[in-house]
């Protein structure tokens, strides 16, 4: 009976003796030595995705095409680098685009991006280049549609728009069907670049890839490009096709 009465008193004395030490440790931010290391939430990471590295067999000269992007940063702020272009297999004609962007998280799964873009076209004639300012968004829309949309303003004041949408349909754990749509539009005509005012073109693609590993996946597919409106008229004047189907085969890589 006396032992039972002493137990609460002993517990109270023990708490009073230990509490100041615990409070001192908490106030000083001390962590016990045997606790696991605590990672800070503002670490920087890097990511590189080669979404398309492919050979294209179409009605004109066959091409090697690339489309890649990467970023470095944390969860809220990132530096982005994007590049895409194509090189003819049979000659030296080609074109390339590079973007350098600053991105900031503005909503779950969505980054706002601002930066610059540089285009270069080369071949048998004089090389041509132009620069743009870029304002865009990138993220995952409902139902897991990967979305990129950007507004471009060239050094000459020309305004253009681009929107890209991709979706991944898992047929099996390794077999993935990927539809892709890209739409380009411009407010002004830039004839030297084959661009008219209005909606310039629509690209619709369907690729089937096999993920040998998640980071390494060969694929085959088809893509159809249709130039529209004023851009189609410019293409006809230059003797170019306005509707071009293509068979594609390539690799998708990420690191």
PDB file of C-alpha atoms in Angstrom:
ATOM      1  CA  UNK A   1       0.000   0.000   0.000  1.00  0.00           C
ATOM      2  CA  UNK A   2       2.855   2.389   0.868  1.00  0.00           C
ATOM      3  CA  UNK A   3       4.675   1.427  -2.366  1.00  0.00           C
ATOM      4  CA  UNK A   4       1.594   2.201  -4.449  1.00  0.00           C
ATOM      5  CA  UNK A   5       1.303   5.629  -2.840  1.00  0.00           C
ATOM      6  CA  UNK A   6       5.012   6.377  -3.449  1.00  0.00           C
ATOM      7  CA  UNK A   7       4.931   5.542  -7.217  1.00  0.00           C
ATOM      8  CA  UNK A   8       3.155   8.737  -8.384  1.00  0.00           C
ATOM      9  CA  UNK A   9       5.433  10.826  -6.163  1.00  0.00           C
ATOM     10  CA  UNK A  10       8.589   9.187  -7.595  1.00  0.00           C
ATOM     11  CA  UNK A  11       7.327   9.680 -11.169  1.00  0.00           C
ATOM     12  CA  UNK A  12       6.661  13.368 -10.499  1.00  0.00           C
ATOM     13  CA  UNK A  13      10.141  13.863  -9.037  1.00  0.00           C
ATOM     14  CA  UNK A  14      11.692  12.114 -12.070  1.00  0.00           C
ATOM     15  CA  UNK A  15       9.813  14.352 -14.531  1.00  0.00           C
ATOM     16  CA  UNK A  16      10.866  17.493 -12.668  1.00  0.00           C
ATOM     17  CA  UNK A  17      14.503  16.358 -12.774  1.00  0.00           C
ATOM     18  CA  UNK A  18      14.572  15.474 -16.490  1.00  0.00           C
ATOM     19  CA  UNK A  19      12.332  18.217 -17.915  1.00  0.00           C
ATOM     20  CA  UNK A  20      14.910  21.068 -17.731  1.00  0.00           C
ATOM     21  CA  UNK A  21      17.478  19.016 -19.659  1.00  0.00           C
ATOM     22  CA  UNK A  22      14.957  18.076 -22.328  1.00  0.00           C
ATOM     23  CA  UNK A  23      13.861  21.684 -22.673  1.00  0.00           C
ATOM     24  CA  UNK A  24      17.477  22.835 -23.027  1.00  0.00           C
ATOM     25  CA  UNK A  25      18.120  20.286 -25.758  1.00  0.00           C
ATOM     26  CA  UNK A  26      14.949  21.295 -27.617  1.00  0.00           C
ATOM     27  CA  UNK A  27      15.757  24.973 -27.359  1.00  0.00           C
ATOM     28  CA  UNK A  28      19.279  24.444 -28.681  1.00  0.00           C
ATOM     29  CA  UNK A  29      18.058  22.263 -31.570  1.00  0.00           C
ATOM     30  CA  UNK A  30      20.054  19.237 -30.368  1.00  0.00           C
ATOM     31  CA  UNK A  31      19.349  15.850 -31.959  1.00  0.00           C
ATOM     32  CA  UNK A  32      20.350  12.642 -30.169  1.00  0.00           C
ATOM     33  CA  UNK A  33      23.465  11.104 -31.703  1.00  0.00           C
ATOM     34  CA  UNK A  34      21.749   7.796 -32.472  1.00  0.00           C
ATOM     35  CA  UNK A  35      18.950   9.398 -34.520  1.00  0.00           C
ATOM     36  CA  UNK A  36      19.115   8.965 -38.353  1.00  0.00           C
ATOM     37  CA  UNK A  37      20.352  11.912 -40.412  1.00  0.00           C
ATOM     38  CA  UNK A  38      17.628  14.439 -41.190  1.00  0.00           C
ATOM     39  CA  UNK A  39      17.548  15.567 -44.861  1.00  0.00           C
ATOM     40  CA  UNK A  40      16.689  19.159 -45.563  1.00  0.00           C
ATOM     41  CA  UNK A  41      13.783  19.803 -47.939  1.00  0.00           C
ATOM     42  CA  UNK A  42      15.592  22.322 -50.175  1.00  0.00           C
ATOM     43  CA  UNK A  43      18.151  20.014 -51.783  1.00  0.00           C
ATOM     44  CA  UNK A  44      18.781  20.334 -55.530  1.00  0.00           C
ATOM     45  CA  UNK A  45      18.397  17.504 -58.007  1.00  0.00           C
ATOM     46  CA  UNK A  46      18.786  17.015 -61.753  1.00  0.00           C
ATOM     47  CA  UNK A  47      16.757  15.228 -64.433  1.00  0.00           C
ATOM     48  CA  UNK A  48      17.208  14.645 -68.174  1.00  0.00           C
ATOM     49  CA  UNK A  49      14.539  13.213 -70.510  1.00  0.00           C
ATOM     50  CA  UNK A  50      15.148  12.386 -74.167  1.00  0.00           C
ATOM     51  CA  UNK A  51      11.503  12.009 -75.101  1.00  0.00           C
ATOM     52  CA  UNK A  52      12.143  11.402 -78.798  1.00  0.00           C
ATOM     53  CA  UNK A  53      15.337  10.330 -80.523  1.00  0.00           C
ATOM     54  CA  UNK A  54      14.037   8.896 -83.754  1.00  0.00           C
ATOM     55  CA  UNK A  55      14.492   8.125 -87.420  1.00  0.00           C
ATOM     56  CA  UNK A  56      11.622   9.390 -89.585  1.00  0.00           C
ATOM     57  CA  UNK A  57      10.688   7.840 -92.917  1.00  0.00           C
ATOM     58  CA  UNK A  58       8.345  10.209 -94.753  1.00  0.00           C
ATOM     59  CA  UNK A  59       7.570  11.304 -98.314  1.00  0.00           C
ATOM     60  CA  UNK A  60      10.502  13.740 -98.460  1.00  0.00           C
ATOM     61  CA  UNK A  61      14.108  13.297 -97.331  1.00  0.00           C
ATOM     62  CA  UNK A  62      14.281  11.086 -94.247  1.00  0.00           C
ATOM     63  CA  UNK A  63      15.298  12.792 -91.010  1.00  0.00           C
ATOM     64  CA  UNK A  64      16.844  12.186 -87.635  1.00  0.00           C
ATOM     65  CA  UNK A  65      14.789  14.028 -85.006  1.00  0.00           C
ATOM     66  CA  UNK A  66      15.516  14.802 -81.362  1.00  0.00           C
ATOM     67  CA  UNK A  67      13.385  16.259 -78.553  1.00  0.00           C
ATOM     68  CA  UNK A  68      14.942  16.497 -75.081  1.00  0.00           C
ATOM     69  CA  UNK A  69      14.649  18.518 -71.900  1.00  0.00           C
ATOM     70  CA  UNK A  70      16.228  18.599 -68.478  1.00  0.00           C
ATOM     71  CA  UNK A  71      16.158  20.583 -65.270  1.00  0.00           C
ATOM     72  CA  UNK A  72      18.243  21.258 -62.201  1.00  0.00           C
ATOM     73  CA  UNK A  73      16.878  22.607 -58.932  1.00  0.00           C
ATOM     74  CA  UNK A  74      14.531  21.857 -56.072  1.00  0.00           C
ATOM     75  CA  UNK A  75      10.809  21.337 -55.604  1.00  0.00           C
ATOM     76  CA  UNK A  76       9.884  24.992 -56.103  1.00  0.00           C
ATOM     77  CA  UNK A  77      12.515  26.572 -58.391  1.00  0.00           C
ATOM     78  CA  UNK A  78      14.294  24.994 -61.354  1.00  0.00           C
ATOM     79  CA  UNK A  79      16.499  25.890 -64.282  1.00  0.00           C
ATOM     80  CA  UNK A  80      15.237  24.216 -67.476  1.00  0.00           C
ATOM     81  CA  UNK A  81      17.066  23.452 -70.720  1.00  0.00           C
ATOM     82  CA  UNK A  82      15.090  22.236 -73.743  1.00  0.00           C
ATOM     83  CA  UNK A  83      16.171  21.370 -77.257  1.00  0.00           C
ATOM     84  CA  UNK A  84      14.565  19.904 -80.354  1.00  0.00           C
ATOM     85  CA  UNK A  85      15.293  19.746 -84.057  1.00  0.00           C
ATOM     86  CA  UNK A  86      15.860  17.556 -87.061  1.00  0.00           C
ATOM     87  CA  UNK A  87      18.670  16.729 -89.461  1.00  0.00           C
ATOM     88  CA  UNK A  88      18.175  15.380 -92.974  1.00  0.00           C
ATOM     89  CA  UNK A  89      19.916  12.044 -93.572  1.00  0.00           C
ATOM     90  CA  UNK A  90      20.688  12.604 -97.260  1.00  0.00           C
ATOM     91  CA  UNK A  91      22.068  16.169 -97.092  1.00  0.00           C
ATOM     92  CA  UNK A  92      23.131  18.929 -94.715  1.00  0.00           C
ATOM     93  CA  UNK A  93      19.716  20.554 -94.236  1.00  0.00           C
ATOM     94  CA  UNK A  94      18.447  20.842 -90.696  1.00  0.00           C
ATOM     95  CA  UNK A  95      17.094  23.065 -87.973  1.00  0.00           C
ATOM     96  CA  UNK A  96      17.551  23.234 -84.227  1.00  0.00           C
ATOM     97  CA  UNK A  97      15.934  25.005 -81.278  1.00  0.00           C
ATOM     98  CA  UNK A  98      17.262  25.595 -77.757  1.00  0.00           C
ATOM     99  CA  UNK A  99      15.425  27.095 -74.770  1.00  0.00           C
ATOM    100  CA  UNK A 100      16.869  28.209 -71.423  1.00  0.00           C
ATOM    101  CA  UNK A 101      14.161  28.830 -68.828  1.00  0.00           C
ATOM    102  CA  UNK A 102      13.605  29.613 -65.173  1.00  0.00           C
ATOM    103  CA  UNK A 103      10.715  27.636 -63.695  1.00  0.00           C
ATOM    104  CA  UNK A 104       8.748  28.116 -60.500  1.00  0.00           C
ATOM    105  CA  UNK A 105       6.090  25.869 -58.993  1.00  0.00           C
ATOM    106  CA  UNK A 106       2.754  27.729 -59.082  1.00  0.00           C
ATOM    107  CA  UNK A 107       0.341  24.838 -58.367  1.00  0.00           C
ATOM    108  CA  UNK A 108       0.653  21.111 -57.651  1.00  0.00           C
ATOM    109  CA  UNK A 109       2.316  19.494 -60.706  1.00  0.00           C
ATOM    110  CA  UNK A 110       2.553  22.828 -62.576  1.00  0.00           C
ATOM    111  CA  UNK A 111       5.551  25.069 -63.310  1.00  0.00           C
ATOM    112  CA  UNK A 112       5.449  28.574 -64.768  1.00  0.00           C
ATOM    113  CA  UNK A 113       8.463  29.179 -67.014  1.00  0.00           C
ATOM    114  CA  UNK A 114      10.153  32.276 -68.401  1.00  0.00           C
ATOM    115  CA  UNK A 115      13.320  32.581 -70.471  1.00  0.00           C
ATOM    116  CA  UNK A 116      14.767  32.699 -73.982  1.00  0.00           C
ATOM    117  CA  UNK A 117      14.658  30.574 -77.132  1.00  0.00           C
ATOM    118  CA  UNK A 118      17.119  30.429 -80.017  1.00  0.00           C
ATOM    119  CA  UNK A 119      16.392  28.908 -83.462  1.00  0.00           C
ATOM    120  CA  UNK A 120      18.854  28.104 -86.227  1.00  0.00           C
ATOM    121  CA  UNK A 121      18.203  26.726 -89.706  1.00  0.00           C
ATOM    122  CA  UNK A 122      21.091  25.571 -91.893  1.00  0.00           C
ATOM    123  CA  UNK A 123      21.658  23.904 -95.250  1.00  0.00           C
ATOM    124  CA  UNK A 124      22.969  24.640 -98.718  1.00  0.00           C
ATOM    125  CA  UNK A 125      21.982  28.329 -98.556  1.00  0.00           C
ATOM    126  CA  UNK A 126      22.786  30.973 -95.964  1.00  0.00           C
ATOM    127  CA  UNK A 127      22.142  29.967 -92.362  1.00  0.00           C
ATOM    128  CA  UNK A 128      19.284  31.741 -90.606  1.00  0.00           C
ATOM    129  CA  UNK A 129      18.710  32.314 -86.911  1.00  0.00           C
ATOM    130  CA  UNK A 130      16.344  34.200 -84.622  1.00  0.00           C
ATOM    131  CA  UNK A 131      15.768  34.678 -80.892  1.00  0.00           C
ATOM    132  CA  UNK A 132      12.612  34.784 -78.755  1.00  0.00           C
ATOM    133  CA  UNK A 133      11.432  35.615 -75.296  1.00  0.00           C
ATOM    134  CA  UNK A 134       9.438  32.756 -73.742  1.00  0.00           C
ATOM    135  CA  UNK A 135       6.563  32.625 -71.259  1.00  0.00           C
ATOM    136  CA  UNK A 136       4.955  29.252 -70.623  1.00  0.00           C
ATOM    137  CA  UNK A 137       3.533  26.615 -68.324  1.00  0.00           C
ATOM    138  CA  UNK A 138       4.302  22.916 -68.015  1.00  0.00           C
ATOM    139  CA  UNK A 139       2.688  20.222 -65.929  1.00  0.00           C
ATOM    140  CA  UNK A 140       0.236  17.373 -65.629  1.00  0.00           C
ATOM    141  CA  UNK A 141      -3.415  18.105 -66.445  1.00  0.00           C
ATOM    142  CA  UNK A 142      -6.309  16.035 -65.064  1.00  0.00           C
ATOM    143  CA  UNK A 143      -6.328  12.422 -66.240  1.00  0.00           C
ATOM    144  CA  UNK A 144      -2.504  12.575 -66.429  1.00  0.00           C
ATOM    145  CA  UNK A 145      -2.126  14.496 -69.684  1.00  0.00           C
ATOM    146  CA  UNK A 146       1.435  15.850 -69.870  1.00  0.00           C
ATOM    147  CA  UNK A 147       1.040  19.426 -71.102  1.00  0.00           C
ATOM    148  CA  UNK A 148       3.372  22.173 -72.341  1.00  0.00           C
ATOM    149  CA  UNK A 149       2.129  25.540 -73.580  1.00  0.00           C
ATOM    150  CA  UNK A 150       4.275  28.558 -74.421  1.00  0.00           C
ATOM    151  CA  UNK A 151       4.010  32.064 -75.833  1.00  0.00           C
ATOM    152  CA  UNK A 152       6.991  33.262 -77.908  1.00  0.00           C
ATOM    153  CA  UNK A 153       7.869  36.840 -78.891  1.00  0.00           C
ATOM    154  CA  UNK A 154      10.655  37.114 -81.467  1.00  0.00           C
ATOM    155  CA  UNK A 155      13.306  39.808 -81.707  1.00  0.00           C
ATOM    156  CA  UNK A 156      11.230  41.302 -84.556  1.00  0.00           C
ATOM    157  CA  UNK A 157       8.099  41.421 -82.409  1.00  0.00           C
ATOM    158  CA  UNK A 158       6.417  38.374 -84.000  1.00  0.00           C
ATOM    159  CA  UNK A 159       4.148  36.475 -81.608  1.00  0.00           C
ATOM    160  CA  UNK A 160       3.610  32.728 -81.789  1.00  0.00           C
ATOM    161  CA  UNK A 161       2.124  29.959 -79.660  1.00  0.00           C
ATOM    162  CA  UNK A 162       2.828  26.267 -79.156  1.00  0.00           C
ATOM    163  CA  UNK A 163       0.918  23.628 -77.220  1.00  0.00           C
ATOM    164  CA  UNK A 164       1.923  19.990 -76.755  1.00  0.00           C
ATOM    165  CA  UNK A 165      -0.049  17.155 -75.148  1.00  0.00           C
ATOM    166  CA  UNK A 166       1.066  13.610 -74.367  1.00  0.00           C
ATOM    167  CA  UNK A 167      -0.612  10.690 -72.642  1.00  0.00           C
ATOM    168  CA  UNK A 168       0.803   7.328 -71.566  1.00  0.00           C
ATOM    169  CA  UNK A 169      -1.452   4.278 -71.731  1.00  0.00           C
ATOM    170  CA  UNK A 170       0.049   1.238 -70.001  1.00  0.00           C
ATOM    171  CA  UNK A 171      -0.919  -1.860 -72.007  1.00  0.00           C
ATOM    172  CA  UNK A 172       1.311  -4.037 -69.800  1.00  0.00           C
ATOM    173  CA  UNK A 173       3.995  -3.341 -67.216  1.00  0.00           C
ATOM    174  CA  UNK A 174       6.509  -2.776 -70.051  1.00  0.00           C
ATOM    175  CA  UNK A 175       4.438  -1.964 -73.147  1.00  0.00           C
ATOM    176  CA  UNK A 176       3.294   1.690 -73.325  1.00  0.00           C
ATOM    177  CA  UNK A 177       1.172   3.413 -75.978  1.00  0.00           C
ATOM    178  CA  UNK A 178       1.829   7.150 -76.204  1.00  0.00           C
ATOM    179  CA  UNK A 179      -0.445   9.470 -78.221  1.00  0.00           C
ATOM    180  CA  UNK A 180       0.986  12.933 -78.864  1.00  0.00           C
ATOM    181  CA  UNK A 181      -0.501  16.152 -80.291  1.00  0.00           C
ATOM    182  CA  UNK A 182       1.319  19.414 -81.079  1.00  0.00           C
ATOM    183  CA  UNK A 183      -0.303  22.628 -82.336  1.00  0.00           C
ATOM    184  CA  UNK A 184       1.571  25.722 -83.561  1.00  0.00           C
ATOM    185  CA  UNK A 185       0.096  29.144 -84.299  1.00  0.00           C
ATOM    186  CA  UNK A 186       1.386  32.630 -85.117  1.00  0.00           C
ATOM    187  CA  UNK A 187      -0.050  36.134 -85.033  1.00  0.00           C
ATOM    188  CA  UNK A 188       2.090  37.400 -87.934  1.00  0.00           C
ATOM    189  CA  UNK A 189       3.509  35.951 -91.147  1.00  0.00           C
ATOM    190  CA  UNK A 190       7.250  35.125 -91.223  1.00  0.00           C
ATOM    191  CA  UNK A 191       7.624  33.879 -94.787  1.00  0.00           C
ATOM    192  CA  UNK A 192      11.381  33.308 -94.607  1.00  0.00           C
ATOM    193  CA  UNK A 193      10.671  30.699 -91.924  1.00  0.00           C
ATOM    194  CA  UNK A 194       7.697  29.191 -93.748  1.00  0.00           C
ATOM    195  CA  UNK A 195       5.283  30.519 -91.127  1.00  0.00           C
ATOM    196  CA  UNK A 196       1.946  32.161 -91.905  1.00  0.00           C
ATOM    197  CA  UNK A 197      -0.541  33.895 -89.670  1.00  0.00           C
ATOM    198  CA  UNK A 198      -3.165  31.805 -87.859  1.00  0.00           C
ATOM    199  CA  UNK A 199      -2.834  28.138 -86.978  1.00  0.00           C
ATOM    200  CA  UNK A 200       0.349  26.940 -88.690  1.00  0.00           C
ATOM    201  CA  UNK A 201       0.230  23.170 -88.332  1.00  0.00           C
ATOM    202  CA  UNK A 202      -1.025  20.218 -86.340  1.00  0.00           C
ATOM    203  CA  UNK A 203       1.088  17.148 -85.577  1.00  0.00           C
ATOM    204  CA  UNK A 204      -0.576  13.935 -84.414  1.00  0.00           C
ATOM    205  CA  UNK A 205       1.547  10.963 -83.415  1.00  0.00           C
ATOM    206  CA  UNK A 206       1.143   7.522 -81.907  1.00  0.00           C
ATOM    207  CA  UNK A 207       4.146   5.618 -80.536  1.00  0.00           C
ATOM    208  CA  UNK A 208       4.355   2.159 -79.010  1.00  0.00           C
ATOM    209  CA  UNK A 209       7.384   1.594 -76.802  1.00  0.00           C
ATOM    210  CA  UNK A 210       8.786  -1.352 -74.894  1.00  0.00           C
ATOM    211  CA  UNK A 211      10.509  -0.456 -71.641  1.00  0.00           C
ATOM    212  CA  UNK A 212      13.475  -2.786 -71.364  1.00  0.00           C
ATOM    213  CA  UNK A 213      14.105  -0.656 -68.299  1.00  0.00           C
ATOM    214  CA  UNK A 214      12.123   2.397 -67.258  1.00  0.00           C
ATOM    215  CA  UNK A 215      15.090   4.503 -68.342  1.00  0.00           C
ATOM    216  CA  UNK A 216      15.585   2.815 -71.731  1.00  0.00           C
ATOM    217  CA  UNK A 217      12.745   2.151 -74.164  1.00  0.00           C
ATOM    218  CA  UNK A 218      12.847   1.599 -77.938  1.00  0.00           C
ATOM    219  CA  UNK A 219       9.667   2.447 -79.841  1.00  0.00           C
ATOM    220  CA  UNK A 220       7.969   2.454 -83.239  1.00  0.00           C
ATOM    221  CA  UNK A 221       5.109   4.616 -84.383  1.00  0.00           C
ATOM    222  CA  UNK A 222       3.415   6.834 -86.922  1.00  0.00           C
ATOM    223  CA  UNK A 223       3.034  10.601 -87.150  1.00  0.00           C
ATOM    224  CA  UNK A 224       1.018  12.873 -89.401  1.00  0.00           C
ATOM    225  CA  UNK A 225       1.758  16.572 -89.921  1.00  0.00           C
ATOM    226  CA  UNK A 226      -0.759  18.892 -91.600  1.00  0.00           C
ATOM    227  CA  UNK A 227       0.024  22.503 -92.443  1.00  0.00           C
ATOM    228  CA  UNK A 228      -2.972  24.811 -92.371  1.00  0.00           C
ATOM    229  CA  UNK A 229      -4.174  28.163 -93.661  1.00  0.00           C
ATOM    230  CA  UNK A 230      -1.579  30.750 -94.627  1.00  0.00           C
ATOM    231  CA  UNK A 231       1.272  28.378 -93.740  1.00  0.00           C
ATOM    232  CA  UNK A 232      -0.112  25.781 -96.163  1.00  0.00           C
ATOM    233  CA  UNK A 233      -0.258  28.438 -98.901  1.00  0.00           C
ATOM    234  CA  UNK A 234       3.411  29.327 -98.330  1.00  0.00           C
ATOM    235  CA  UNK A 235       4.346  25.625 -98.485  1.00  0.00           C
ATOM    236  CA  UNK A 236       2.503  25.182-101.799  1.00  0.00           C
ATOM    237  CA  UNK A 237       4.285  28.239-103.242  1.00  0.00           C
ATOM    238  CA  UNK A 238       7.621  26.667-102.257  1.00  0.00           C
ATOM    239  CA  UNK A 239       6.656  23.312-103.796  1.00  0.00           C
ATOM    240  CA  UNK A 240       6.411  21.571-100.412  1.00  0.00           C
ATOM    241  CA  UNK A 241       3.852  19.055 -99.223  1.00  0.00           C
ATOM    242  CA  UNK A 242       1.184  20.300 -96.808  1.00  0.00           C
ATOM    243  CA  UNK A 243       0.197  16.858 -95.495  1.00  0.00           C
ATOM    244  CA  UNK A 244       3.047  14.527 -94.531  1.00  0.00           C
ATOM    245  CA  UNK A 245       2.635  11.068 -92.961  1.00  0.00           C
ATOM    246  CA  UNK A 246       5.708   9.388 -91.490  1.00  0.00           C
ATOM    247  CA  UNK A 247       6.831   6.118 -89.964  1.00  0.00           C
ATOM    248  CA  UNK A 248       9.137   6.558 -86.972  1.00  0.00           C
ATOM    249  CA  UNK A 249      11.454   4.364 -84.904  1.00  0.00           C
ATOM    250  CA  UNK A 250      13.582   5.501 -82.017  1.00  0.00           C
ATOM    251  CA  UNK A 251      14.526   5.516 -78.349  1.00  0.00           C
ATOM    252  CA  UNK A 252      13.157   7.186 -75.232  1.00  0.00           C
ATOM    253  CA  UNK A 253      15.716   7.718 -72.455  1.00  0.00           C
ATOM    254  CA  UNK A 254      15.809   9.390 -69.075  1.00  0.00           C
ATOM    255  CA  UNK A 255      18.479   9.860 -66.424  1.00  0.00           C
TER     256      UNK A 255
END
